[in-house]
PDB file of C-alpha atoms in Angstrom:
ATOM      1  CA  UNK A   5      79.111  15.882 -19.011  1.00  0.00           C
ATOM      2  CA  UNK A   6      79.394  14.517 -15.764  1.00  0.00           C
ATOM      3  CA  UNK A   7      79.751  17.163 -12.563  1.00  0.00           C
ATOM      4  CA  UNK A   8      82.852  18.495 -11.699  1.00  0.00           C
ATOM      5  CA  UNK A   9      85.743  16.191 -10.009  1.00  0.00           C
ATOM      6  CA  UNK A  10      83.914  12.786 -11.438  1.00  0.00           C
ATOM      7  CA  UNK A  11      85.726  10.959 -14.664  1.00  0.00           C
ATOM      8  CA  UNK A  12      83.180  10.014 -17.538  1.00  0.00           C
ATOM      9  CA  UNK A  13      83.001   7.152 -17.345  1.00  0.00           C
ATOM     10  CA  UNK A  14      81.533   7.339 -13.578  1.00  0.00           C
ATOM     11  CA  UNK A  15      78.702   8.122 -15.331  1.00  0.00           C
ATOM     12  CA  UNK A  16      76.253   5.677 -16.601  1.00  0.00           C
ATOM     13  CA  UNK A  17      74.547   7.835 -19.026  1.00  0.00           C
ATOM     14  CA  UNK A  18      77.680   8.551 -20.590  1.00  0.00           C
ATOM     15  CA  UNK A  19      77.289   7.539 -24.316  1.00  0.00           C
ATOM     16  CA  UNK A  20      80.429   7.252 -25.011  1.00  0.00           C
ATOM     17  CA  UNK A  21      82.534   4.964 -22.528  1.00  0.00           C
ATOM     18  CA  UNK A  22      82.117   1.682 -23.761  1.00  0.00           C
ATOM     19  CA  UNK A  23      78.550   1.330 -25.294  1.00  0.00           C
ATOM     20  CA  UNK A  24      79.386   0.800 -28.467  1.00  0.00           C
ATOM     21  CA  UNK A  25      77.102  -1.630 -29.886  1.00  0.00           C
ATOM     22  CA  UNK A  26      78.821  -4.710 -31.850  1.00  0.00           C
ATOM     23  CA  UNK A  27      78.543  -6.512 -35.167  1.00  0.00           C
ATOM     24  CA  UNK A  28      76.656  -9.388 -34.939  1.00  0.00           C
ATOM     25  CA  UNK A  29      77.129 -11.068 -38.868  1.00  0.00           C
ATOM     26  CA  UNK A  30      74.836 -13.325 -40.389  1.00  0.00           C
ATOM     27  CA  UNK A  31      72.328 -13.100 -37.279  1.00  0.00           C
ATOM     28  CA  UNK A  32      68.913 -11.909 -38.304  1.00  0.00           C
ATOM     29  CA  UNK A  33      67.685  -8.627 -37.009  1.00  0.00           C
ATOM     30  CA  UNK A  34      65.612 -10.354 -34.297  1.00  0.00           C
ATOM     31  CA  UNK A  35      68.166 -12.937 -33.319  1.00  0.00           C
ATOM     32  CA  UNK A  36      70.561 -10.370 -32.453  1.00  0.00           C
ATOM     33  CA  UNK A  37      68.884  -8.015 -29.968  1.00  0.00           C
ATOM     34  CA  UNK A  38      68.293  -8.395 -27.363  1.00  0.00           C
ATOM     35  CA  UNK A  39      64.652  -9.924 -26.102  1.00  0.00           C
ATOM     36  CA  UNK A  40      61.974  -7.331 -24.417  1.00  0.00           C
ATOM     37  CA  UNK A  41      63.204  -8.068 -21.084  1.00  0.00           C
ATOM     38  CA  UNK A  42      66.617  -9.412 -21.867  1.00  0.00           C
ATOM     39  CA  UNK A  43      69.092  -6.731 -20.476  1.00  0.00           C
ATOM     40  CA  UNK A  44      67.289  -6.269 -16.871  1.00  0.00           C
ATOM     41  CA  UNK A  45      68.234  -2.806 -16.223  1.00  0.00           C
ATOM     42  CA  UNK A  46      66.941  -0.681 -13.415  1.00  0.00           C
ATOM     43  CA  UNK A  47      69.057   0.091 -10.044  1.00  0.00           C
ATOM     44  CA  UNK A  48      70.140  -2.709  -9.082  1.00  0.00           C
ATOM     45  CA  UNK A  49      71.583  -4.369 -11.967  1.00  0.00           C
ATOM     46  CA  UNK A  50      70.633  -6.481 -14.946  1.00  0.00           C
ATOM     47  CA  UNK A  51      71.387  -8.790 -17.044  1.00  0.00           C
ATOM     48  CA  UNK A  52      70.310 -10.999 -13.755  1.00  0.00           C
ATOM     49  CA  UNK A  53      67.860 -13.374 -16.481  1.00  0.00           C
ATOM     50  CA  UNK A  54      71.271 -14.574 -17.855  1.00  0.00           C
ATOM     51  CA  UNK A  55      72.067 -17.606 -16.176  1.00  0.00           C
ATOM     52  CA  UNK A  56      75.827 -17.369 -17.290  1.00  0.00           C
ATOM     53  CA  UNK A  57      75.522 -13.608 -15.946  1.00  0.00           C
ATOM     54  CA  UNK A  58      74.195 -15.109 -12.945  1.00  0.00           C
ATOM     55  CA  UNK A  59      76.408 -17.932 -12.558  1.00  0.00           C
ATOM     56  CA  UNK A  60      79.382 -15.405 -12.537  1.00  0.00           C
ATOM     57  CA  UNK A  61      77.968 -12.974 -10.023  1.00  0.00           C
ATOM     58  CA  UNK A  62      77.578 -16.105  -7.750  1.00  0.00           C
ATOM     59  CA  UNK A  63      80.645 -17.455  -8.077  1.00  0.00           C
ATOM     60  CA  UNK A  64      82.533 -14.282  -8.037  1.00  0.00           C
ATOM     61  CA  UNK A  65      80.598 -13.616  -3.980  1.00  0.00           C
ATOM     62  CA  UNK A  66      82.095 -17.430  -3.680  1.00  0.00           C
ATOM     63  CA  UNK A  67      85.256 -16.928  -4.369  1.00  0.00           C
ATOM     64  CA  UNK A  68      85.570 -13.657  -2.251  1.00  0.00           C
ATOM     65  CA  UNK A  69      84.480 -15.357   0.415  1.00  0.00           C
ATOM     66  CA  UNK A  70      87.083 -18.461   0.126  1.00  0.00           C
ATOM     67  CA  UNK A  71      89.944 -14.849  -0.306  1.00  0.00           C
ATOM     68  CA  UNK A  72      88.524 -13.605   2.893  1.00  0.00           C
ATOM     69  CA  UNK A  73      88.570 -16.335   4.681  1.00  0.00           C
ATOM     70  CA  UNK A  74      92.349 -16.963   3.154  1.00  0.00           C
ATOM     71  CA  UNK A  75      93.345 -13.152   4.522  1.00  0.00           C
ATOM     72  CA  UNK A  76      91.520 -14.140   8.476  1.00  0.00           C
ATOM     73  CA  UNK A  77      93.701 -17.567   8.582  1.00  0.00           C
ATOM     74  CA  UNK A  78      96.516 -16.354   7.314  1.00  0.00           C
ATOM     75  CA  UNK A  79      96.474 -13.028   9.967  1.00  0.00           C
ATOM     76  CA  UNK A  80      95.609 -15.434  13.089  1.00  0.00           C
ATOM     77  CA  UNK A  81      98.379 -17.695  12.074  1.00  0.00           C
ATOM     78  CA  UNK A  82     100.910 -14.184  12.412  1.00  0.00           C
ATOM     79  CA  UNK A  83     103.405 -14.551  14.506  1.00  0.00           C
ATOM     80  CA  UNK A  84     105.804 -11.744  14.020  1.00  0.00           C
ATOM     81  CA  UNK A  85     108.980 -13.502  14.336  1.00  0.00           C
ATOM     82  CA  UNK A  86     110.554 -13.061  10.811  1.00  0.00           C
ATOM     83  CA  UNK A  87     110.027 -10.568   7.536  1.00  0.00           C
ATOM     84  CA  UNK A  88     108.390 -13.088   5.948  1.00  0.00           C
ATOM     85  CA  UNK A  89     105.339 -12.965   8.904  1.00  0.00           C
ATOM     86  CA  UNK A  90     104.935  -9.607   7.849  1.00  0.00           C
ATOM     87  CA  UNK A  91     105.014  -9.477   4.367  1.00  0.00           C
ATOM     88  CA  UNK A  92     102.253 -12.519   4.869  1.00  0.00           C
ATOM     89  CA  UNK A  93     100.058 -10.380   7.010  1.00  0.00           C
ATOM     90  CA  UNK A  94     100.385  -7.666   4.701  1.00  0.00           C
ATOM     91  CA  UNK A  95      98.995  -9.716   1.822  1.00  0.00           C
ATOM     92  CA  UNK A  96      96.344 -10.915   4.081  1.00  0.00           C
ATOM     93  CA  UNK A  97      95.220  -7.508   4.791  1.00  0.00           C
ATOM     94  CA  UNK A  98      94.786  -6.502   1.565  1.00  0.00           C
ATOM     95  CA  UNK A  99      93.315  -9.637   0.323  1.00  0.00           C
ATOM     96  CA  UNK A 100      90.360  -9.095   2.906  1.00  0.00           C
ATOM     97  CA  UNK A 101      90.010  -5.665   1.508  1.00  0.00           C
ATOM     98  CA  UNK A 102      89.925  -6.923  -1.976  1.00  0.00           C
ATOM     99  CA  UNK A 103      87.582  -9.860  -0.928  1.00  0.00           C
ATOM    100  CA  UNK A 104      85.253  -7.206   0.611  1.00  0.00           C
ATOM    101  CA  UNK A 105      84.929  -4.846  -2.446  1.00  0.00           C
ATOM    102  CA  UNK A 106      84.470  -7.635  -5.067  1.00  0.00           C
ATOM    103  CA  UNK A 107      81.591  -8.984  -2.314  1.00  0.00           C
ATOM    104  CA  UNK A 108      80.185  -5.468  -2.278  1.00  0.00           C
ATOM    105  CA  UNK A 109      79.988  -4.700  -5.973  1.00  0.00           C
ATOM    106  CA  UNK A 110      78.291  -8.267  -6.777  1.00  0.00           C
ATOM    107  CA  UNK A 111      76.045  -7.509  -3.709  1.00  0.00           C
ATOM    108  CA  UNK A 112      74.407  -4.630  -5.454  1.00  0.00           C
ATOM    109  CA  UNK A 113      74.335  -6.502  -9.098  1.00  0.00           C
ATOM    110  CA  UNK A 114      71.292  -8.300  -6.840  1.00  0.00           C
ATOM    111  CA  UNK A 115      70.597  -5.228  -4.693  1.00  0.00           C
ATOM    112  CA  UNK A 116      70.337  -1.378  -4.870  1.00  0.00           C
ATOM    113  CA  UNK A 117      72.721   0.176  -2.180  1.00  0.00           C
ATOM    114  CA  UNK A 118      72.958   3.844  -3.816  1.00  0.00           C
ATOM    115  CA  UNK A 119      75.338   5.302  -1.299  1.00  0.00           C
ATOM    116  CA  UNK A 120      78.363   2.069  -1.591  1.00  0.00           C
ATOM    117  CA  UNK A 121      77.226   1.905  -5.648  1.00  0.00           C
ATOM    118  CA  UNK A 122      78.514   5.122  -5.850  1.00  0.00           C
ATOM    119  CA  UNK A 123      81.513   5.428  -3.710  1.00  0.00           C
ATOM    120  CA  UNK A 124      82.425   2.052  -5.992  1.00  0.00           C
ATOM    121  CA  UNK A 125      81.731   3.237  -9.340  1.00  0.00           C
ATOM    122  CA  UNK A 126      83.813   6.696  -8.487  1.00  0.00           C
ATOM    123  CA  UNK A 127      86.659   4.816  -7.012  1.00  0.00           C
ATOM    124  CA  UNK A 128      86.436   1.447  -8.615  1.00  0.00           C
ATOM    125  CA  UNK A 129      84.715   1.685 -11.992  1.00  0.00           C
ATOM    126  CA  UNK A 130      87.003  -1.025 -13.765  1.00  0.00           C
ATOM    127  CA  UNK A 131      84.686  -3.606 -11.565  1.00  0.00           C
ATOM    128  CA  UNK A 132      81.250  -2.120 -13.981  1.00  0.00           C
ATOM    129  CA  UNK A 133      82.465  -4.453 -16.821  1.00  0.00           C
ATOM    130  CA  UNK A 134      83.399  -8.130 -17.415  1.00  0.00           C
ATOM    131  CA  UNK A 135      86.836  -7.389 -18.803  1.00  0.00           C
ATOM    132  CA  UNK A 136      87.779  -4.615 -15.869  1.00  0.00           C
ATOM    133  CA  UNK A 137      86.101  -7.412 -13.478  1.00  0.00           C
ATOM    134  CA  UNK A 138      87.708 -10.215 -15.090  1.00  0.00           C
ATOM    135  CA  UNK A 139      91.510  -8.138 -14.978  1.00  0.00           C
ATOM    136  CA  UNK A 140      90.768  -7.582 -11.327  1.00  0.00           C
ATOM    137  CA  UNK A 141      90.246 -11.292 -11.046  1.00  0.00           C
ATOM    138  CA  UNK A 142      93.157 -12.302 -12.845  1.00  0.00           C
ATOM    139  CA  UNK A 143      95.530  -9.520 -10.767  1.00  0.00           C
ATOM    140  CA  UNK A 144      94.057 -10.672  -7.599  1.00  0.00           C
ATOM    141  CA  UNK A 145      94.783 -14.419  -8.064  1.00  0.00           C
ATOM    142  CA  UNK A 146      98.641 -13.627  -8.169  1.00  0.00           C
ATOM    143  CA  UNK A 147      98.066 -11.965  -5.218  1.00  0.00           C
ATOM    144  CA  UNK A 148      97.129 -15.256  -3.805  1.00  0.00           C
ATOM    145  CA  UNK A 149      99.702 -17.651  -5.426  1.00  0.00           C
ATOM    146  CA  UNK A 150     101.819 -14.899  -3.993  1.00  0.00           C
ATOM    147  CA  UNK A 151     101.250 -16.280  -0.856  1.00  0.00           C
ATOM    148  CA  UNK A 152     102.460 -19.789  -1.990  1.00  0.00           C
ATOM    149  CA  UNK A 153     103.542 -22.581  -0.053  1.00  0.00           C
ATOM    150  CA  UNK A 154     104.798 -20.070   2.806  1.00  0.00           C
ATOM    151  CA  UNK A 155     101.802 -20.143   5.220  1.00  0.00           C
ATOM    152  CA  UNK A 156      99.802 -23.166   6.894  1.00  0.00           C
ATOM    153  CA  UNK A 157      96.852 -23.428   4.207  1.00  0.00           C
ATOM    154  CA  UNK A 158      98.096 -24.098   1.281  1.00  0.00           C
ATOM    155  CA  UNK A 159      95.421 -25.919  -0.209  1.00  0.00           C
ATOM    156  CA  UNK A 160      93.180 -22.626   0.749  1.00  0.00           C
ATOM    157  CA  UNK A 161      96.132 -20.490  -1.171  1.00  0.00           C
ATOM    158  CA  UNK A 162      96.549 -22.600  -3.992  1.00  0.00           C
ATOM    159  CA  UNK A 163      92.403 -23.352  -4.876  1.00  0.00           C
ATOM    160  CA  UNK A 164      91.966 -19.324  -3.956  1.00  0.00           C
ATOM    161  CA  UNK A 165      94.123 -18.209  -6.381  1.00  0.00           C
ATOM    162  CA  UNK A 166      93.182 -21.422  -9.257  1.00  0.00           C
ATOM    163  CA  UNK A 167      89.347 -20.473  -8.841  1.00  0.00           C
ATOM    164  CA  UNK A 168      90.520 -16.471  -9.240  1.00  0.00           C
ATOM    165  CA  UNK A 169      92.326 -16.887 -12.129  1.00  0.00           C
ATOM    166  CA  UNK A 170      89.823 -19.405 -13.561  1.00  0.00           C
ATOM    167  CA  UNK A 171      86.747 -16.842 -13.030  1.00  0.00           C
ATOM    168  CA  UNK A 172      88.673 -13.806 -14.275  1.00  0.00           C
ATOM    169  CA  UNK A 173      89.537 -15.854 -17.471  1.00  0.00           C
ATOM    170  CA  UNK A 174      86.096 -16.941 -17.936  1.00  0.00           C
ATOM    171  CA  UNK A 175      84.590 -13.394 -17.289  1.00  0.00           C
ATOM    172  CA  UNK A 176      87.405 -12.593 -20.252  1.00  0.00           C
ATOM    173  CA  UNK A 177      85.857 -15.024 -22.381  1.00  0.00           C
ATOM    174  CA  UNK A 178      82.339 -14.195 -21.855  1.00  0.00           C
ATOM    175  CA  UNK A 179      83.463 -10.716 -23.269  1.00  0.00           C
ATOM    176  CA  UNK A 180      84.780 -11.443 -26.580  1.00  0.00           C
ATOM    177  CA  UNK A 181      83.756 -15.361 -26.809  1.00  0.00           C
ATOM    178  CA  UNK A 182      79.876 -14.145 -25.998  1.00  0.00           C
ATOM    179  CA  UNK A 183      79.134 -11.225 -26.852  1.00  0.00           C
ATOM    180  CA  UNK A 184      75.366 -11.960 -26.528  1.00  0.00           C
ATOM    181  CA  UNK A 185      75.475 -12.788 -22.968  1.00  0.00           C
ATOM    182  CA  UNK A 186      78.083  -9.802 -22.769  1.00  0.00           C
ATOM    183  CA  UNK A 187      75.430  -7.326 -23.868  1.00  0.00           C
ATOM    184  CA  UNK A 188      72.989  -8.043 -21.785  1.00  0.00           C
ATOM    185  CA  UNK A 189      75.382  -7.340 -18.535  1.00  0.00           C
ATOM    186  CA  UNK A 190      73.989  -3.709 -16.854  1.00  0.00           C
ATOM    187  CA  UNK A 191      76.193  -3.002 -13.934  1.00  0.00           C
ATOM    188  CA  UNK A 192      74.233  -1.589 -11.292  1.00  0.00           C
ATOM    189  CA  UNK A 193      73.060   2.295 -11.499  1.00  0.00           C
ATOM    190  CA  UNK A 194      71.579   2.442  -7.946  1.00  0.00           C
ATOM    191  CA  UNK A 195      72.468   6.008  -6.900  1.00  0.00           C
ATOM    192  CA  UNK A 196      73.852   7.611 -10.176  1.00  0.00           C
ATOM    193  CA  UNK A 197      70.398   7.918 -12.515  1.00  0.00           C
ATOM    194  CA  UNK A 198      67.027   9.246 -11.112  1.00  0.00           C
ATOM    195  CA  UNK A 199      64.887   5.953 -10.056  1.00  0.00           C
ATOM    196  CA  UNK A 200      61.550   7.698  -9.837  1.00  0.00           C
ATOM    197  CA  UNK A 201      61.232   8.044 -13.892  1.00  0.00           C
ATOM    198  CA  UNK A 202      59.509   5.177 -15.250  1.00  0.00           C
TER     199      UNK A 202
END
């Protein structure tokens, strides 16, 4: 049970949120686990030996950088003469914000920062798995092609919100389409379980 005021499945020793192990028919008993040091583990992520797993995490710190970069353009281009100005520097502002906290969670999949890890996982915890991640992806890109052809980069909207919608379907896929690769993904832990114990 986890302390008072935090959900369940803010806690990663929580059995029962999503650890359910899967089927895998007609793969031997050895084929299907994963190897000795398959799933990574420890505080600051795992799974990091998968280079799909990898792959994704890079991409996904890629692609929040080509949002963030979308949301700074877009708010030095403001010029506050119509509704439209504003409702573009609105979206700006929160895709920076969005940009920043998809940067920050893939950050610690590579490196333990207890103190943000949990703040995150408290606020945030759809981001600890590839479908949650991969939903966030997929809402996030029609934030971008919300900006459409309205501002002065539209070839930074339009390949912001392609590339979003691409990774979030792909993290989808990896999910369901892998579930090899899927069950080797640990989401980082840095700041939630005791460290020390070996």
């Amino acid at each position: 049970m986890p302390p008072y005021g935090e959900p369940d499945w803010a806690n990663p020793d929580n059995a029962g949120a999503s650890s359910a192990p899967t089927q895998n028919a007609g793969l031997p008993a050895a084929a299907a686990a994963p190897s000795a040091g398959g799933g990574g583990g420890g505080s600051s992520g795992g799974g990091r030996n998968s280079w799909v797993l990898a792959g994704l995490s890079v991409a996904d710190m890629g692609i929040a950088g080509m949002m963030a970069a979308l949301g700074v353009l877009v708010l030095l281009d403001f010029r506050g003469q119509s509704t439209d100005d504003y409702s573009e520097a609105f979206l700006a502002a929160y895709m920076i914000c969005f940009a920043t906290l998809l940067f920050l969670y893939e950050l610690m999949w590579w490196t333990a920062i207890p103190k943000i890890n949990k703040a995150l996982r408290r606020n945030f915890g759809f981001l600890y798995g590839l479908i949650g991640k991969g939903l966030y992806l997929v809402f996030v890109a029609f934030l971008c092609l919300g900006l459409g052809d309205d501002n002065n980069v539209k070839e930074l909207t339009w390949a912001t919100g392609i590339a979003f919608l691409a990774f979030g379907v792909l993290h989808i896929f990896v999910s369901f389409g892998m579930p090899l690769v899927a069950e080797k993904y640990k989401a980082p832990s840095a700041g939630l379980v005791d460290d020390s114990v070996v």
